[in-house]
mmCIF file of C-alpha atoms and ligand atoms in Angstrom:
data_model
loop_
_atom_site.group_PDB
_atom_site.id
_atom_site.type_symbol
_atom_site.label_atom_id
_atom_site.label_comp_id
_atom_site.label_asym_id
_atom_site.label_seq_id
_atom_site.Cartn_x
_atom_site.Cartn_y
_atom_site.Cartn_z
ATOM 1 C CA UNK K 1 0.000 0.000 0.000
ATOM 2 C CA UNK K 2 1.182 3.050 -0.801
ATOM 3 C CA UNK K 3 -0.503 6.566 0.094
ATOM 4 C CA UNK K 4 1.298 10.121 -0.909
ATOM 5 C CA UNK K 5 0.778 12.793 1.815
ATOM 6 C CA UNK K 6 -1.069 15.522 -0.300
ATOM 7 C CA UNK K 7 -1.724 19.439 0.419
ATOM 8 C CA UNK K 8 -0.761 23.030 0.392
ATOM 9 C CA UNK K 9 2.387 24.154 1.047
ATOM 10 C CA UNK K 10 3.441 24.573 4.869
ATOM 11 C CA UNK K 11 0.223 21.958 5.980
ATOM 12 C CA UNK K 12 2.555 19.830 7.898
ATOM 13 C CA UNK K 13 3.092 17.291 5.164
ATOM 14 C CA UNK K 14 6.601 16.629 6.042
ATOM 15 C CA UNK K 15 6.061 16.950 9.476
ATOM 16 C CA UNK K 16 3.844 14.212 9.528
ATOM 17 C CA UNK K 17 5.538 12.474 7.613
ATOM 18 C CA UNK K 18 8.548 12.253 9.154
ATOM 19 C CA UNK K 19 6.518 11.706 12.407
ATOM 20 C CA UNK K 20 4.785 8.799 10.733
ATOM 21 C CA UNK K 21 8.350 7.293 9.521
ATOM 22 C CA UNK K 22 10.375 7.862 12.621
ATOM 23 C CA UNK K 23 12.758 9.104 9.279
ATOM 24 C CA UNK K 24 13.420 12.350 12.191
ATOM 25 C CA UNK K 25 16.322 10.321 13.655
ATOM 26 C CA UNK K 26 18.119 9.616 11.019
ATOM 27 C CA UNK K 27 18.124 13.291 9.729
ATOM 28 C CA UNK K 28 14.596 14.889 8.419
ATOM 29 C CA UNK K 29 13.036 14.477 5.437
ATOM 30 C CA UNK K 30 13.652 17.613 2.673
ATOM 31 C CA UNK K 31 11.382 19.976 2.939
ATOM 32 C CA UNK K 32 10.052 21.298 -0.715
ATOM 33 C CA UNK K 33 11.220 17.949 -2.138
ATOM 34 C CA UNK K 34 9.630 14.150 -2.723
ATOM 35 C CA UNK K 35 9.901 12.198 0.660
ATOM 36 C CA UNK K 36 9.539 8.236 0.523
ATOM 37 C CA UNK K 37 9.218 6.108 3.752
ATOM 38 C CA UNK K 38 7.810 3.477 5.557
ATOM 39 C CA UNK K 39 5.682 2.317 8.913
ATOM 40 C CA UNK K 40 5.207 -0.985 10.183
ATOM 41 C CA UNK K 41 1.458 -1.717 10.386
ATOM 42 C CA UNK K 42 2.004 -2.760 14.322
ATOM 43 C CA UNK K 43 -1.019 -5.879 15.064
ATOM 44 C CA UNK K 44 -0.938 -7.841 17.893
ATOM 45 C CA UNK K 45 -1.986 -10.964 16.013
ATOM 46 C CA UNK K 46 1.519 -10.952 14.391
ATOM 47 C CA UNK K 47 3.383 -10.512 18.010
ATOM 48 C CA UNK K 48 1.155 -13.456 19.024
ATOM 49 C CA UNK K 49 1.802 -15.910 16.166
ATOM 50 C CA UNK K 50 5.883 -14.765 16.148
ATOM 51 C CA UNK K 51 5.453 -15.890 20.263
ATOM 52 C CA UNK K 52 4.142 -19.699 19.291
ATOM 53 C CA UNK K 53 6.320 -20.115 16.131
ATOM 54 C CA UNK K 54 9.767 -18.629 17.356
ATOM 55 C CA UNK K 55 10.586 -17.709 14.039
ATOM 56 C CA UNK K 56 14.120 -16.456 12.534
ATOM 57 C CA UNK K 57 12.137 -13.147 11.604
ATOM 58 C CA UNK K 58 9.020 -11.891 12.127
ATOM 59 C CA UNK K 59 7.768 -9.222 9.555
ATOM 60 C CA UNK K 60 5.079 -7.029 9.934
ATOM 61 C CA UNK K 61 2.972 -5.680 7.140
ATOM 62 C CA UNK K 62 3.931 -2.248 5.547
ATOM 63 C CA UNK K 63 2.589 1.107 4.586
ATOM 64 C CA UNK K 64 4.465 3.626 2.231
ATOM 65 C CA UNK K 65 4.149 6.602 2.354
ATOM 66 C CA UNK K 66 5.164 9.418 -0.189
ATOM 67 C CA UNK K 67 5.609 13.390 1.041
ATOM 68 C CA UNK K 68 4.844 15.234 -2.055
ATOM 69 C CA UNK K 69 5.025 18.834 -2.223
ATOM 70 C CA UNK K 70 2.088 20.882 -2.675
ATOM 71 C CA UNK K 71 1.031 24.262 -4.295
ATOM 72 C CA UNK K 72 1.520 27.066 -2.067
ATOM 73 C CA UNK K 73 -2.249 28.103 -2.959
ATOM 74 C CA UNK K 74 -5.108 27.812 -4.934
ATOM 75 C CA UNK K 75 -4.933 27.945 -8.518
ATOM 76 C CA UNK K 76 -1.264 27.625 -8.424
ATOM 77 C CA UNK K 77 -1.597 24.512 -9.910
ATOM 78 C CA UNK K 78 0.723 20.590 -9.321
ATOM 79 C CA UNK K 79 3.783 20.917 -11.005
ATOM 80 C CA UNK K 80 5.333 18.414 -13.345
ATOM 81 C CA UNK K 81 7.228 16.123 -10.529
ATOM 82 C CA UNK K 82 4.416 16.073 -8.105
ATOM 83 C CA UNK K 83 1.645 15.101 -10.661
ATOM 84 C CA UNK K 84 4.271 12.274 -11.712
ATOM 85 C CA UNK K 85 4.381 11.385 -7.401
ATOM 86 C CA UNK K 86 0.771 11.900 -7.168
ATOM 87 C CA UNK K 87 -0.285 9.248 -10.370
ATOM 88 C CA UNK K 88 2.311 6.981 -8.502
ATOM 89 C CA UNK K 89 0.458 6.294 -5.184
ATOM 90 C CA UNK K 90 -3.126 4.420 -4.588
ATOM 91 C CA UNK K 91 -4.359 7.354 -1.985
ATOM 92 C CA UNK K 92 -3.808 10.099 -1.103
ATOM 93 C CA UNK K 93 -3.783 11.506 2.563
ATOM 94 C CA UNK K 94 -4.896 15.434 2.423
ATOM 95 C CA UNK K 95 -3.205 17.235 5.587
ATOM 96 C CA UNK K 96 -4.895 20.287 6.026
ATOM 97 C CA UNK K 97 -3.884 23.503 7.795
ATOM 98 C CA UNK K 98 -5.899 23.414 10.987
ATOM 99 C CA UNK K 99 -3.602 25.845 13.329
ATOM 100 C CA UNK K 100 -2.754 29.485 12.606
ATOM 101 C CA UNK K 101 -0.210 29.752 9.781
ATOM 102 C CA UNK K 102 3.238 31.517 10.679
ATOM 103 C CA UNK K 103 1.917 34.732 9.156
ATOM 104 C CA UNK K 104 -0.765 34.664 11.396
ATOM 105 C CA UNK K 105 -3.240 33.868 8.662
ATOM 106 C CA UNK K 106 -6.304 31.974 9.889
ATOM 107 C CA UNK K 107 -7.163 28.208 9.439
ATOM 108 C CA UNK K 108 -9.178 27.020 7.357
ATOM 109 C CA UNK K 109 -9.322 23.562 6.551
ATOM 110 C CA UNK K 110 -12.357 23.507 4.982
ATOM 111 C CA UNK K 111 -11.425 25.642 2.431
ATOM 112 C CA UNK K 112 -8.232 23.738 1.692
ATOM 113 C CA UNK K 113 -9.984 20.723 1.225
ATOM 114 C CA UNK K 114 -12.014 21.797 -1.338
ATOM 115 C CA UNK K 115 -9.533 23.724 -2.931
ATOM 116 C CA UNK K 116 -7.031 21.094 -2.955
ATOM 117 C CA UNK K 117 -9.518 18.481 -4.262
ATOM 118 C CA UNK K 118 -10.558 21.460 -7.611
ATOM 119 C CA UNK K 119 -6.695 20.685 -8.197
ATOM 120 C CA UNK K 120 -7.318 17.228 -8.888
ATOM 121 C CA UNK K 121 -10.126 18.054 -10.246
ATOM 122 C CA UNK K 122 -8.868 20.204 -12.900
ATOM 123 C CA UNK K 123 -6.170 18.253 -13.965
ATOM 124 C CA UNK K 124 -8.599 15.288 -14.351
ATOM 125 C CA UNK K 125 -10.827 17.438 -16.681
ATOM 126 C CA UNK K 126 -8.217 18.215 -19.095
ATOM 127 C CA UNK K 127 -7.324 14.363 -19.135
ATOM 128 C CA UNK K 128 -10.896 13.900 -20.006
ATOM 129 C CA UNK K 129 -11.366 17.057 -22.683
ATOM 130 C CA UNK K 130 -7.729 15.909 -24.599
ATOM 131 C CA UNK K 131 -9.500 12.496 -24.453
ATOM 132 C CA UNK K 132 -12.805 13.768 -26.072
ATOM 133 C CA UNK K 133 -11.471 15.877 -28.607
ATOM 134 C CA UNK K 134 -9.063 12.880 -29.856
ATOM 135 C CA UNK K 135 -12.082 10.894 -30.189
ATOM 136 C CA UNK K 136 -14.186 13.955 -31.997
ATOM 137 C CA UNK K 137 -11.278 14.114 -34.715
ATOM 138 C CA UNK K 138 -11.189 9.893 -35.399
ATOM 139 C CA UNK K 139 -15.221 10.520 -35.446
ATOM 140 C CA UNK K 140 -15.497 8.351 -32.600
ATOM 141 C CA UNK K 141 -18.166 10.658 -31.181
ATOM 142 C CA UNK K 142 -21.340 7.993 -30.579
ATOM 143 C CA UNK K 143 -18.802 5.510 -29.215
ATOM 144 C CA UNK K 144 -19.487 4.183 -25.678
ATOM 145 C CA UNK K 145 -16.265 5.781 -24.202
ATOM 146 C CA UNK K 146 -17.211 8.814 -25.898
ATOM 147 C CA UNK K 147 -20.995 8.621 -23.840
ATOM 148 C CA UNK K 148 -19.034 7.918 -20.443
ATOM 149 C CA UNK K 149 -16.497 10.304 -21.052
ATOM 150 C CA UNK K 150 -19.222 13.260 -21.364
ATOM 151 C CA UNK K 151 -20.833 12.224 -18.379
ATOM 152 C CA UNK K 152 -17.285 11.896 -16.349
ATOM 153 C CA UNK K 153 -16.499 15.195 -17.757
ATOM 154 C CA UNK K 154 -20.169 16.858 -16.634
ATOM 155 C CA UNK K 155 -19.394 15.410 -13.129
ATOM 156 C CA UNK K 156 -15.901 17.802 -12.879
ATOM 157 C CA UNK K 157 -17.414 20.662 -14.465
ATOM 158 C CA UNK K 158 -19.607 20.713 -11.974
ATOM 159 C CA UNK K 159 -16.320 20.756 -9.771
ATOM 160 C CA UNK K 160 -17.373 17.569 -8.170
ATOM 161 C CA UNK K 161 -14.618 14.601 -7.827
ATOM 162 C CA UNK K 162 -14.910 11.220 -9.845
ATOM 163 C CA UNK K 163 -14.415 9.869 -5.898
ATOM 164 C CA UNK K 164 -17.860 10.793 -5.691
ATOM 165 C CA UNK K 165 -19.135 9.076 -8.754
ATOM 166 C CA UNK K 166 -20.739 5.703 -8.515
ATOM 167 C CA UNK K 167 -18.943 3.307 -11.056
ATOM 168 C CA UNK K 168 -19.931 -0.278 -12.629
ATOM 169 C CA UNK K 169 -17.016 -2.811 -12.273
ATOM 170 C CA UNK K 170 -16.876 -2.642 -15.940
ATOM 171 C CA UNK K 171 -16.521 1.324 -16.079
ATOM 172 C CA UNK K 172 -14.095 0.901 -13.159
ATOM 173 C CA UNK K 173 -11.742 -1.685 -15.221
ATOM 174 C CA UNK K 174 -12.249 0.067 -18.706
ATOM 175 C CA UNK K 175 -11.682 4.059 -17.070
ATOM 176 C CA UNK K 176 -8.773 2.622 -14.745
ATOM 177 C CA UNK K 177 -6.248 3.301 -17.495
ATOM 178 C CA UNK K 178 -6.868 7.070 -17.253
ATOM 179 C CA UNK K 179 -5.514 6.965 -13.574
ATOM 180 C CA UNK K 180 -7.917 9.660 -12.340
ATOM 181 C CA UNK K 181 -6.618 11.774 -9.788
ATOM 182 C CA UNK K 182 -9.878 12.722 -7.596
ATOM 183 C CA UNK K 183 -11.106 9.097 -8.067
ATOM 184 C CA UNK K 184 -8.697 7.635 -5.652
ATOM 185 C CA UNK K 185 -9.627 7.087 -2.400
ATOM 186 C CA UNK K 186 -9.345 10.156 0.059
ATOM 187 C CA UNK K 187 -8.101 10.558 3.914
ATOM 188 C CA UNK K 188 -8.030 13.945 5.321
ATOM 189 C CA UNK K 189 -5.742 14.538 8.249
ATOM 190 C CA UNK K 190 -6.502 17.803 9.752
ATOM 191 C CA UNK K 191 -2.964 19.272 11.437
ATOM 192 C CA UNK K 192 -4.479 20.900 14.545
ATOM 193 C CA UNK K 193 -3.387 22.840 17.699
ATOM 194 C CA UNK K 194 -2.010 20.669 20.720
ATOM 195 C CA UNK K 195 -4.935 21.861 23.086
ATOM 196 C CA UNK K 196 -6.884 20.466 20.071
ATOM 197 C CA UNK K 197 -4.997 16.991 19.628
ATOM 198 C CA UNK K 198 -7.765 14.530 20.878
ATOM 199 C CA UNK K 199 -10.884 16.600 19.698
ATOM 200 C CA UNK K 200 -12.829 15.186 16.766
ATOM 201 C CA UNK K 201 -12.807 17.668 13.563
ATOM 202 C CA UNK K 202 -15.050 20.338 13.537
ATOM 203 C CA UNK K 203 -18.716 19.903 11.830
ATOM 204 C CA UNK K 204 -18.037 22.009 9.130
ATOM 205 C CA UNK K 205 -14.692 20.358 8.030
ATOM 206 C CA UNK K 206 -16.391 16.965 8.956
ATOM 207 C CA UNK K 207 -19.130 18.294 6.279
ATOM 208 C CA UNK K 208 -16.361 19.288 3.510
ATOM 209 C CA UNK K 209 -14.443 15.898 3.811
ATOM 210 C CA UNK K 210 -17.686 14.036 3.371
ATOM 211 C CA UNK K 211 -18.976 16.512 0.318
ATOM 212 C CA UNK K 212 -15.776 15.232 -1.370
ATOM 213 C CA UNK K 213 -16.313 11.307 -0.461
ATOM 214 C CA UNK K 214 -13.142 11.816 1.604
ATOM 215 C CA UNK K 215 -12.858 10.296 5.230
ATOM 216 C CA UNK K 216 -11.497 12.488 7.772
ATOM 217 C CA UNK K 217 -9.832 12.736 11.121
ATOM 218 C CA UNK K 218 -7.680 15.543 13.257
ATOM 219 C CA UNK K 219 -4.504 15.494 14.590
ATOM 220 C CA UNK K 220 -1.737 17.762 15.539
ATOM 221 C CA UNK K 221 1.813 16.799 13.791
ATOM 222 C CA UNK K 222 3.849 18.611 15.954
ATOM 223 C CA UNK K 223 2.374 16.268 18.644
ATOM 224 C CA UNK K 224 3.006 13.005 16.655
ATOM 225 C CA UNK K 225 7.056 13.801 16.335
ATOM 226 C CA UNK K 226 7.560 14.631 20.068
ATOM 227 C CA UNK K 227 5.772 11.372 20.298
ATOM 228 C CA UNK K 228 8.095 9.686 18.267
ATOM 229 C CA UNK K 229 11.449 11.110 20.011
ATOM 230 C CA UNK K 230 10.336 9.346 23.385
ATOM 231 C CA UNK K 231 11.278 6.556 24.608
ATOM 232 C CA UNK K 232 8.637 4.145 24.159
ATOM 233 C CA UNK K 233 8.278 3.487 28.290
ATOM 234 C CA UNK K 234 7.363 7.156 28.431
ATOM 235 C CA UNK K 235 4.833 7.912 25.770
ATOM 236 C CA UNK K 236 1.436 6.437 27.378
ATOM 237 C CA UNK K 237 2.048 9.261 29.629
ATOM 238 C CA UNK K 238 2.614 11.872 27.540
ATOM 239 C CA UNK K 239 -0.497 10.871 25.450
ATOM 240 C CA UNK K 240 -2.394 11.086 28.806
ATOM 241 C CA UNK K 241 -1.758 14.075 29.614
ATOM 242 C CA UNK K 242 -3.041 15.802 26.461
ATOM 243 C CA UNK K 243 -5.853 13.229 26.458
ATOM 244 C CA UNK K 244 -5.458 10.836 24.303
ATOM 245 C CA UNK K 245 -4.892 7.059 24.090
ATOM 246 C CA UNK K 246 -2.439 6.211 21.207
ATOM 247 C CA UNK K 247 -0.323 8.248 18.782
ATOM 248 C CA UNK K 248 -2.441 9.768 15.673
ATOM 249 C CA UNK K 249 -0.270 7.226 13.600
ATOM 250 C CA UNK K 250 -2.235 3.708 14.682
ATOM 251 C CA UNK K 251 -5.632 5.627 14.552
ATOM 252 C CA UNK K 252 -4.030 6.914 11.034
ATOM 253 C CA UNK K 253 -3.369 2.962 9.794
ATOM 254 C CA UNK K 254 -7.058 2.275 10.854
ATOM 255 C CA UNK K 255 -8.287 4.488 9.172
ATOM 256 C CA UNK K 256 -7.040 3.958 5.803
ATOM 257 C CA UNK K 257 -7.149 0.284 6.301
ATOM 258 C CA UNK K 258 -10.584 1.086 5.917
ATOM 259 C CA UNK K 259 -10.879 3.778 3.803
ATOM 260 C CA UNK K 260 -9.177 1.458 1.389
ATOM 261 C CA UNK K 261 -10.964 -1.764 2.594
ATOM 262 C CA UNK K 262 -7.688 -3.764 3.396
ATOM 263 C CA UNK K 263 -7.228 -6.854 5.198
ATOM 264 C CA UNK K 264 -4.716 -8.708 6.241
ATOM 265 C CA UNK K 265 -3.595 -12.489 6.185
ATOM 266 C CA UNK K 266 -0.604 -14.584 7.338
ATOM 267 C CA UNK K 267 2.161 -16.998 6.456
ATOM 268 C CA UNK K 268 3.920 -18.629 9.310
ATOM 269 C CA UNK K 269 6.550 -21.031 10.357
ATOM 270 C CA UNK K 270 9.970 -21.235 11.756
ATOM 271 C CA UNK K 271 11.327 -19.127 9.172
ATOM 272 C CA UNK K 272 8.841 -16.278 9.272
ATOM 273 C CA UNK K 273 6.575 -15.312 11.016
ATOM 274 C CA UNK K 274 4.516 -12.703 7.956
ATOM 275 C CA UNK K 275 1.800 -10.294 7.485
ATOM 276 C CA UNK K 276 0.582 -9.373 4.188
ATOM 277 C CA UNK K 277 -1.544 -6.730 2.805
ATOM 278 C CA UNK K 278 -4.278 -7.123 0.369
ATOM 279 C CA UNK K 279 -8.176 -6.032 -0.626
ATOM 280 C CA UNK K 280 -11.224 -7.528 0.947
ATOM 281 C CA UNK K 281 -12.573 -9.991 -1.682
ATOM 282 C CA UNK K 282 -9.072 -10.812 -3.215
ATOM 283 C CA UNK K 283 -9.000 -14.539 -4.287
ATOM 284 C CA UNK K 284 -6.450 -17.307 -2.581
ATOM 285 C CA UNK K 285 -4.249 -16.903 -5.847
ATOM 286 C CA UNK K 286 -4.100 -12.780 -6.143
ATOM 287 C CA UNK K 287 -3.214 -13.100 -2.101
ATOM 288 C CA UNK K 288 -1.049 -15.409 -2.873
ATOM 289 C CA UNK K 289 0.918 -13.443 -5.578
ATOM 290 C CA UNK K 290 1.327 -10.946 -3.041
ATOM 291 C CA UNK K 291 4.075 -13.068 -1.464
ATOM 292 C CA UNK K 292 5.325 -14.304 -4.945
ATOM 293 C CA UNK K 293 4.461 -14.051 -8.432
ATOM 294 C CA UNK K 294 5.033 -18.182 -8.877
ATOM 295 C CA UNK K 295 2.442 -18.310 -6.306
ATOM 296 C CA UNK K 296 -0.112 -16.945 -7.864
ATOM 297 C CA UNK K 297 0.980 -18.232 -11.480
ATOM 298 C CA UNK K 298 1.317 -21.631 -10.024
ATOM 299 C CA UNK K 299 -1.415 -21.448 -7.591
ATOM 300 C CA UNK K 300 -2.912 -25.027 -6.607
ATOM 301 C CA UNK K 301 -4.835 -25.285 -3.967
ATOM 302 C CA UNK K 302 -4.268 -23.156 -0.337
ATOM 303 C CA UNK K 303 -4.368 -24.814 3.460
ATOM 304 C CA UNK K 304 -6.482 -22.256 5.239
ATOM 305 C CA UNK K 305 -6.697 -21.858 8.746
ATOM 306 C CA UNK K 306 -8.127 -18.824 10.673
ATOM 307 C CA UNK K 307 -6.074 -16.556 13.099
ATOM 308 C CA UNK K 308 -9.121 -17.269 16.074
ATOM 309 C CA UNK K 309 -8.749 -21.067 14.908
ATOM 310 C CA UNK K 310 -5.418 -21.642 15.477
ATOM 311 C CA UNK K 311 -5.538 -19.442 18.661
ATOM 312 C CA UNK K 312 -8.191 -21.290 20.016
ATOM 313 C CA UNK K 313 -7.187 -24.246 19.391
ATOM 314 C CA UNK K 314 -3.474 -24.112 20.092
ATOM 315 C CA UNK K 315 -1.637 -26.101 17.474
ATOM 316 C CA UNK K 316 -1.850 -26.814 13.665
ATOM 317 C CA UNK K 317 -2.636 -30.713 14.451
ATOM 318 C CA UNK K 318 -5.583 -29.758 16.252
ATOM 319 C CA UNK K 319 -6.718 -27.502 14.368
ATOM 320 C CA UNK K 320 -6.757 -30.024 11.522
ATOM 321 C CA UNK K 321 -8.485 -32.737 13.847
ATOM 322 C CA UNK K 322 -10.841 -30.293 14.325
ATOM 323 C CA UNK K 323 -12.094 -29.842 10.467
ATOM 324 C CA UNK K 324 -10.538 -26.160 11.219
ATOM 325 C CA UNK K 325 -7.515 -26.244 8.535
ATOM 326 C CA UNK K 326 -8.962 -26.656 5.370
ATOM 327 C CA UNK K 327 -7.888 -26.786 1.466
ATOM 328 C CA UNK K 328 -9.595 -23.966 -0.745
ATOM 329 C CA UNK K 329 -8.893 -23.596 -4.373
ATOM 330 C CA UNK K 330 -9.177 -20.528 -6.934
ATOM 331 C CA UNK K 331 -12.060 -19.362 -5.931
ATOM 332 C CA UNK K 332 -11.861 -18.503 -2.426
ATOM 333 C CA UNK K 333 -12.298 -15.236 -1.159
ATOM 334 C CA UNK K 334 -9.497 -14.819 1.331
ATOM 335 C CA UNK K 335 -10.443 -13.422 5.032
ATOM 336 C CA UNK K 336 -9.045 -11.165 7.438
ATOM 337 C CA UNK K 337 -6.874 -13.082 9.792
ATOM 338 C CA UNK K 338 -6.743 -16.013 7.293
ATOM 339 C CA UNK K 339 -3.234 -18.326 7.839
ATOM 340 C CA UNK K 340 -2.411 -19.161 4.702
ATOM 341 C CA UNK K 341 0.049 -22.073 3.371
ATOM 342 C CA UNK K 342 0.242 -22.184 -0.342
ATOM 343 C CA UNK K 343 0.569 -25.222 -2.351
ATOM 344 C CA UNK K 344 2.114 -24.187 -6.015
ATOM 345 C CA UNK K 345 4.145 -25.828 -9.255
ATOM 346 C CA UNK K 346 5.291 -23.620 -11.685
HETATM 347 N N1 GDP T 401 1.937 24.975 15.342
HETATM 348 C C1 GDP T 401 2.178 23.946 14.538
HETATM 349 N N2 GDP T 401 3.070 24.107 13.561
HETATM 350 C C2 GDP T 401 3.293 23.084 12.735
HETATM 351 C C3 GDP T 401 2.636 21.829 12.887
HETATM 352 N N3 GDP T 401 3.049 20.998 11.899
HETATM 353 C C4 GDP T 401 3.914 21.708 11.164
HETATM 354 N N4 GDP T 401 4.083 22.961 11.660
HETATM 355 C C5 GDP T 401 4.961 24.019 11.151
HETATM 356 O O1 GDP T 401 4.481 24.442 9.884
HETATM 357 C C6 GDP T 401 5.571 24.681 9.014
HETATM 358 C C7 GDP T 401 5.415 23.848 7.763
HETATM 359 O O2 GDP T 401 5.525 22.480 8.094
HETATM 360 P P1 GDP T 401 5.956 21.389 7.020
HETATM 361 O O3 GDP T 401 5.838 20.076 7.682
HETATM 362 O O4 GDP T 401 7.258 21.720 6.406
HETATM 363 O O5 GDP T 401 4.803 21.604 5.956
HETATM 364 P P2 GDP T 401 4.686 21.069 4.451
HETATM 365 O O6 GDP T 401 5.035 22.190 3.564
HETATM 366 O O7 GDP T 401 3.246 20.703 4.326
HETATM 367 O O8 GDP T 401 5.577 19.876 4.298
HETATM 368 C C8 GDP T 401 6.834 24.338 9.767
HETATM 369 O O9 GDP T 401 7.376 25.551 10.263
HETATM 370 C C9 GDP T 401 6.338 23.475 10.888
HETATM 371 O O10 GDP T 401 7.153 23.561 12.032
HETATM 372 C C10 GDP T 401 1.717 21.674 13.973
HETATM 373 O O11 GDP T 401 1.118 20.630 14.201
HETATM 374 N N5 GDP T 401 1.530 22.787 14.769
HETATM 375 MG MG1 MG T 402 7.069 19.522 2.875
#
């Protein structure tokens, strides 16, 4: 997964991000400049399983993250290199200005979530116009992508993202080639005062977030990297004392976990101890290609046994004594928590 930190200038992109990435310690990210990191996707179902298997190395499941630089207003337009970051990642997390900027100019979130969003917008639109008029010219005009195209391109005329659009699975597979900016999934993060840290976003940004299809939440960046520079045995207090219960970044991972409707499955054994990232409703064979291409090309059949199973249960024999390890083929829709052990010839 891979989500690009998105906004105006001076938001607290890189902030955040290098919050998120713990990348403060070994020297901040650039500011003004394309940022890549990582964070581990912490689950306690992956400590667990490492604690029975006592494996060689225990991996957690990952989330990129990309700090792209942003327009330092409206209408300034993306430039060149951060259109090419921004077509690169699968979401895009919006931090918006919620404390008073250095100049003393006023927050308004809101505002900049709209704004940013006409950006994405626009740029879609002229994707969609070139599009059109190439088609007009090779008199393509009664065509079927010619019909779709006009009504995509009456949606952001009407400055409205595609995220708000309600797509077939067919127009989804045929449009997907366009790479739509404002049809990709949308997370604000609203950078807000300390004193405002563990408050929930105000109605009216709550109400602009939504208008866009985006999901939103609040949390103050500044916070998140003092977080991050203390020693782990003294953060639950810090957090405490400005109310809250656990850093912005695992409410963050939540939050697009769900935004993007990911799930997560397993591999285990004395080697590795694994979690892997993919989409709810992803087959046994596309999971499996997750781990390795062969293993999805290959694909056979997959021994399934569920996280709360094996748990329960306490060992892999029992669980298969039980009826609770079972062999699932092509078809099979692959479920959070899901133990996986995939049986392959290529
Ligand atoms: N008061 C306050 N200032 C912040 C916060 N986050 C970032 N800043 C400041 O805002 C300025 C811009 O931050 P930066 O992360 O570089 O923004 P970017 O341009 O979006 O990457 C810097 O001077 C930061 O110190 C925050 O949560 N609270
Ligand atoms: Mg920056």
């Amino acid at each position: 997964m891979r989500a690009g930190l998105v906004g105006f200038a001076r938001s607290g992109k890189t902030t955040l991000f290098n919050a998120l990435t713990g990348l403060h310690k070994g020297g901040a990210a650039g500011r003004g400049q394309v940022n890549l990191g990582a964070i581990k996707v912490p689950d306690p179902r992956v400590d667990l399983l490492s604690g029975m298997f006592r494996p060689r190395k225990t991996t957690y499941a990952e989330m990129r993250f990309v700090d792209v630089p942003g327009p330092a207003g409206k209408g300034t337009g993306l430039d060149a290199e951060a259109l090419r970051a921004l077509a690169e990642v699968e979401a895009f997390c919006l931090v918006a200005r919620g404390f008073p900027g250095a100049d003393g100019a006023p927050a308004d979130p809101a505002r900049e979530i709209a704004d940013f969003d006409a950006e994405l917008t626009l740029n879609d639109q002229a994707v969609v116009e070139k599009r059109l008029d190439r088609l007009r010219k090779e008199g393509h005009r009664g065509t079927g992508e010619y019909h779709e195209l006009e009504r995509i391109l009456a949606q952001l005329e009407s400055g409205q993202p595609l995220r708000a659009m309600a797509w077939s699975d067919a127009e989804e597979r045929e449009l997907a080639h366009f790479g739509f900016l404002s049809r990709r999934p949308m997370l604000v993060a609203v950078n807000v005062p300390e004193e405002e840290a563990a408050a929930p976003p105000a109605p009216e940004v709550e109400a602009a977030a939504r208008a866009r299809g985006a999901e939103v939440l609040s949390l103050c960046a500044a916070v998140e990297a003092e977080i991050a520079e203390l020693p782990p045995a003294d953060q639950p207090g810090f957090l405490e004392s400005l109310g809250l219960v656990e850093p912005a970044r695992a409410r963050f991972i939540r939050a697009a976990y769900r935004l993007l409707d990911l799930i997560s499955f397993f591999t285990v054994g004395e080697d590795e101890v694994r979690a892997w990232t993919i989409r709810r409703g992803d087959t046994a064979p596309r999971a499996a290609g997750r781990i390795h291409s062969d293993l999805e090309r290959g694909f056979i059949r997959a021994e399934v046994m569920h996280y709360d199973d094996f748990v329960a249960l306490g060992s892999e024999s029992k669980a298969r004594h039980e009826g609770k390890l079972r062999l699932e083929g092509k078809e099979y829709l692959v479920r959070d928590g899901d133990i996986l052990n995939v049986r392959f010839a290529v």
